[in-house]
C-alpha cells in the first residue's frame, strides 16, 4: 500500500459577506499507511467464501481488519461457523467451497437471516444485518424522507387538481407508521423539545402514518384523467428512494437501503475491486466491497485511499427536483451535449442528461479562479445524521429534517455562532430571544461517539439551530474549526471576526449589506444573496401515455414487491418489474419550456425568510387514453378554491419552490439584481412582457395582411396552453394578484409581500446610483441632517424624481455655464489686480 497524502489546502468558505482572506487547513490524516486493508492479510483462515482460488478470494474487506467493526464481525462470524464474517451480513453456507448455489443457500445457525442475502444493506433485510449493531438507524431510515418521499408525492399531486391532498402529507411509497411515538430517537433534550414544538405547529409536515400512493385506475381514466398523476409519480418520480436500487443509467447506479450511501458506486456502475467472481464489464456493481463512512473509515481503490462519502454518491439521487447535488458541483443540465469529445461525439450522458459547467459551490470548489487550491467539504460535513437517516419520526419535507443554518458555523457580523440563540435563522415565524445564547456542547451525541470519528472538543462543539452538537465543528477561542470526513481540516471565516479585524475583501459592500442594512441578517437567508446562480427549468410538460402496450417500471410497486434475500422486483437481473396498472400501465415523458440559471426570483420560504424560489413542479399536462384519445392537452390544473389568492376557481397548480440552491459564492448578488429587477421581485423578466402568446397558440405559415391563414395545410407551430397568460417566472403582477403558487409545504411559503416589494423597489432606485451607504462620514451626516431639517429628504418615488430632476438641472447648468462663469471671474480678478497695481 503506497503512502497517500494531501498537501495543506487553502479555502475561503461560504457565506462570507462581501470578502474574506484565505484560511489554512492542516495536512490530511491520510498521510499514514492504512493498516489491515490488504485483502491478503485477513486475520482469519482463508476458508469458505475466501478459500484460495475460489469465488471471492481477493475481495477487499468491508472494513479495515483492525477496526472495531471488523473485529465484531469476525467474532460474530466465528460463532456462526465463518471466522471471515461473511455470513453475518449475507447468510449462506460458510462450509461450501465448490458450488455457488449451495453456498448461497440458507443461513447458519445463530443467524437472524433465513436465507442468503445479496443486498445486505437493503431496507427489507437491514434490521437483521446492519441493525444487529445499528438498530436505531434502521428504524429511522425506514421512516425517513429518503424512504417515504412523502413530500415529493404531495408536491407532484399538488399540480393535478382533484388528486391534490392540499398541504397534508397523506401518501408515501409504503404503508408506514411510527409506533415509538413522536419523540425523536436521536438528539439532545433541546433538539427533541424544538422538534416536538415544530410538530405541534405544523402537523401536516409531521404525519404519524402514511399509506401507499394509489395506482392509476385505467378503467376510469376517461372520467378521471387526473388519476394519470399516479402513474407519473410511480414510474418517473419515485426511483430515487432507498427502498429500491434505482435506475441503471450512468451516474444513477447505487445500492439499496444503508448501501445507497455507505457502499461506493462509480458513475459507470463497474466493479474495480479484487473479487474474481464479479464481471468487470457488467454494469450495476459496487466499485469496491468496502464501506464508506467517516474520516476514520478508509476506502482503498486502485491504490488510492479516500474517506468520507463522496458528493457523487449523494448526486446519484440529488440530480432532479431542486437539483442541489449537481448544482453543488457547478453543473446544470442543457440539451446540447457540447463540447464534443476527442472522438467527435457528444459528451456522455450523466443521469440521462447533458450538462454545462456554470460555477461550483465554494464549499465544493477544488481550485479558485486564480488557480490556487481551495479545498472542499463533503455533503456530510454540514448535513447531520438527522438529515441523512431521519430522526425516527415521519417527516413530510426536507426542511422538517434539516437542522442547520449558515450562521451555525459563520455566525453574523454582530454575533459568533455560540452567541446566537437556538432557532436563529430557523424561526418559522416565531421570535427568538437574543438574550439567550446557545453556547457550545462539551461532547457530541452519544451515537456519534460510538460510531463516528471523535475530535478534540477544544472550547466545545458548536450547536445546530435546533440544538444538536456538530461532532466535527468546534470552537477554538474565537475561531471555528471544521474537521471534514475527507481528512481535511478548515478554519471557518467567522463574520464577527471579519468585522472586528476589517478583513472583508470588499469592505464597503460588506459593511453596507451586513452591518448598516442589518435587517438583511434578520429577514434574509444568507444564500438569498450568496447563491451565485440557481437552476430554473421553467415549465414541466408532462405526458402520460397509456396507448398501445406502453409500460414502465413502477418503482413503488417494485419496492413493495420485496423478498427475504433483500431483492425487490426491479433489483433482480432478468426479471421483469411490476407495472402500475397491468398491461396498460402507461409511460411518462417530460419536457421543458426554457432553461435559465442567472438571478433567480425571490420569495418567502417556510422559515419566513427571503429566499430564492425556483420552478418546482410547473406541470403542464397531457394524458392519452389506452385507445389513443387525447383526454387532456396542455392543461394546467387548479388548486382548491381560495388557495394562495386563487379565488373561487383556485390558483394555477404551477409551483415555484423556495430553495437553497447550493451554489454559494463569497461574492454576493449585485444589490440591483434584487432591488431593481422586476424578475427578482416576482413580476417576471422585464415586468413579464414575454411569452404572452401561449393562450391561443402560434401559427407560422402564409397569412394575409389581416393575419388570417391563407393555406389549409397550416398547423400549430406552438400549441395552445389555455391557462398560461403570463411568463413562467411571473409570480405576481403589479395589481398584487398572485399568478401561481409558491411552495406547497409550509404556511409561510409565498411571494414577496406587497410592502416588501414596494420597499425593495424604492430602495432599488437609490441603489442604482448609490452602491454604498455613506453613513458615518461627517460631511454626509451634516448634509443629511440639514436636508432633513429643510424637508428636502424625499419620502416617495415622485419626490425623489423631482429632487433628482432639480439636481440634474443644476448639474447640467453647472457643466454648461460653470466654465464660462469661471472664466469671467478670473478675467474680472485680473482686471481688478491690474487696476490696483496701476493705482
GROMACS .gro file of N, CA, C and O in nm, residues 215-218 231 546 554 579-586:
model
   60
  215UNK      N    1  -5.238   0.356  -0.728
  215UNK     CA    2  -5.208   0.335  -0.870
  215UNK      C    3  -5.323   0.391  -0.953
  215UNK      O    4  -5.435   0.408  -0.903
  216UNK      N    5  -5.297   0.421  -1.078
  216UNK     CA    6  -5.399   0.474  -1.168
  216UNK      C    7  -5.503   0.366  -1.198
  216UNK      O    8  -5.468   0.253  -1.232
  217UNK      N    9  -5.629   0.401  -1.187
  217UNK     CA   10  -5.737   0.313  -1.231
  217UNK      C   11  -5.764   0.343  -1.379
  217UNK      O   12  -5.837   0.437  -1.412
  218UNK      N   13  -5.703   0.267  -1.466
  218UNK     CA   14  -5.711   0.295  -1.610
  218UNK      C   15  -5.855   0.284  -1.661
  218UNK      O   16  -5.894   0.355  -1.754
  231UNK      N   17  -4.956   0.735  -1.213
  231UNK     CA   18  -4.860   0.665  -1.300
  231UNK      C   19  -4.734   0.749  -1.316
  231UNK      O   20  -4.622   0.697  -1.315
  546UNK      N   21  -5.104   0.609  -2.215
  546UNK     CA   22  -5.149   0.474  -2.187
  546UNK      C   23  -5.179   0.396  -2.314
  546UNK      O   24  -5.228   0.283  -2.308
  554UNK      N   25  -4.258   0.046  -1.238
  554UNK     CA   26  -4.332   0.109  -1.129
  554UNK      C   27  -4.244   0.094  -1.004
  554UNK      O   28  -4.237  -0.013  -0.944
  579UNK      N   29  -4.577  -0.345  -1.306
  579UNK     CA   30  -4.616  -0.218  -1.366
  579UNK      C   31  -4.737  -0.163  -1.293
  579UNK      O   32  -4.800  -0.231  -1.213
  580UNK      N   33  -4.770  -0.036  -1.323
  580UNK     CA   34  -4.868   0.034  -1.242
  580UNK      C   35  -5.009  -0.019  -1.258
  580UNK      O   36  -5.084  -0.028  -1.162
  581UNK      N   37  -5.048  -0.056  -1.376
  581UNK     CA   38  -5.188  -0.094  -1.397
  581UNK      C   39  -5.198  -0.202  -1.503
  581UNK      O   40  -5.260  -0.184  -1.607
  582UNK      N   41  -5.135  -0.315  -1.480
  582UNK     CA   42  -5.140  -0.426  -1.574
  582UNK      C   43  -5.072  -0.394  -1.706
  582UNK      O   44  -4.973  -0.322  -1.711
  583UNK      N   45  -5.125  -0.447  -1.815
  583UNK     CA   46  -5.059  -0.433  -1.944
  583UNK      C   47  -5.073  -0.292  -2.001
  583UNK      O   48  -5.002  -0.255  -2.093
  584UNK      N   49  -5.164  -0.215  -1.948
  584UNK     CA   50  -5.183  -0.078  -1.996
  584UNK      C   51  -5.130   0.021  -1.895
  584UNK      O   52  -5.192   0.122  -1.864
  585UNK      N   53  -5.012  -0.008  -1.843
  585UNK     CA   54  -4.960   0.073  -1.734
  585UNK      C   55  -4.927   0.215  -1.776
  585UNK      O   56  -4.930   0.305  -1.696
  586UNK      N   57  -4.889   0.233  -1.901
  586UNK     CA   58  -4.855   0.367  -1.948
  586UNK      C   59  -4.710   0.401  -1.928
  586UNK      O   60  -4.637   0.335  -1.854
   0.00000   0.00000   0.00000
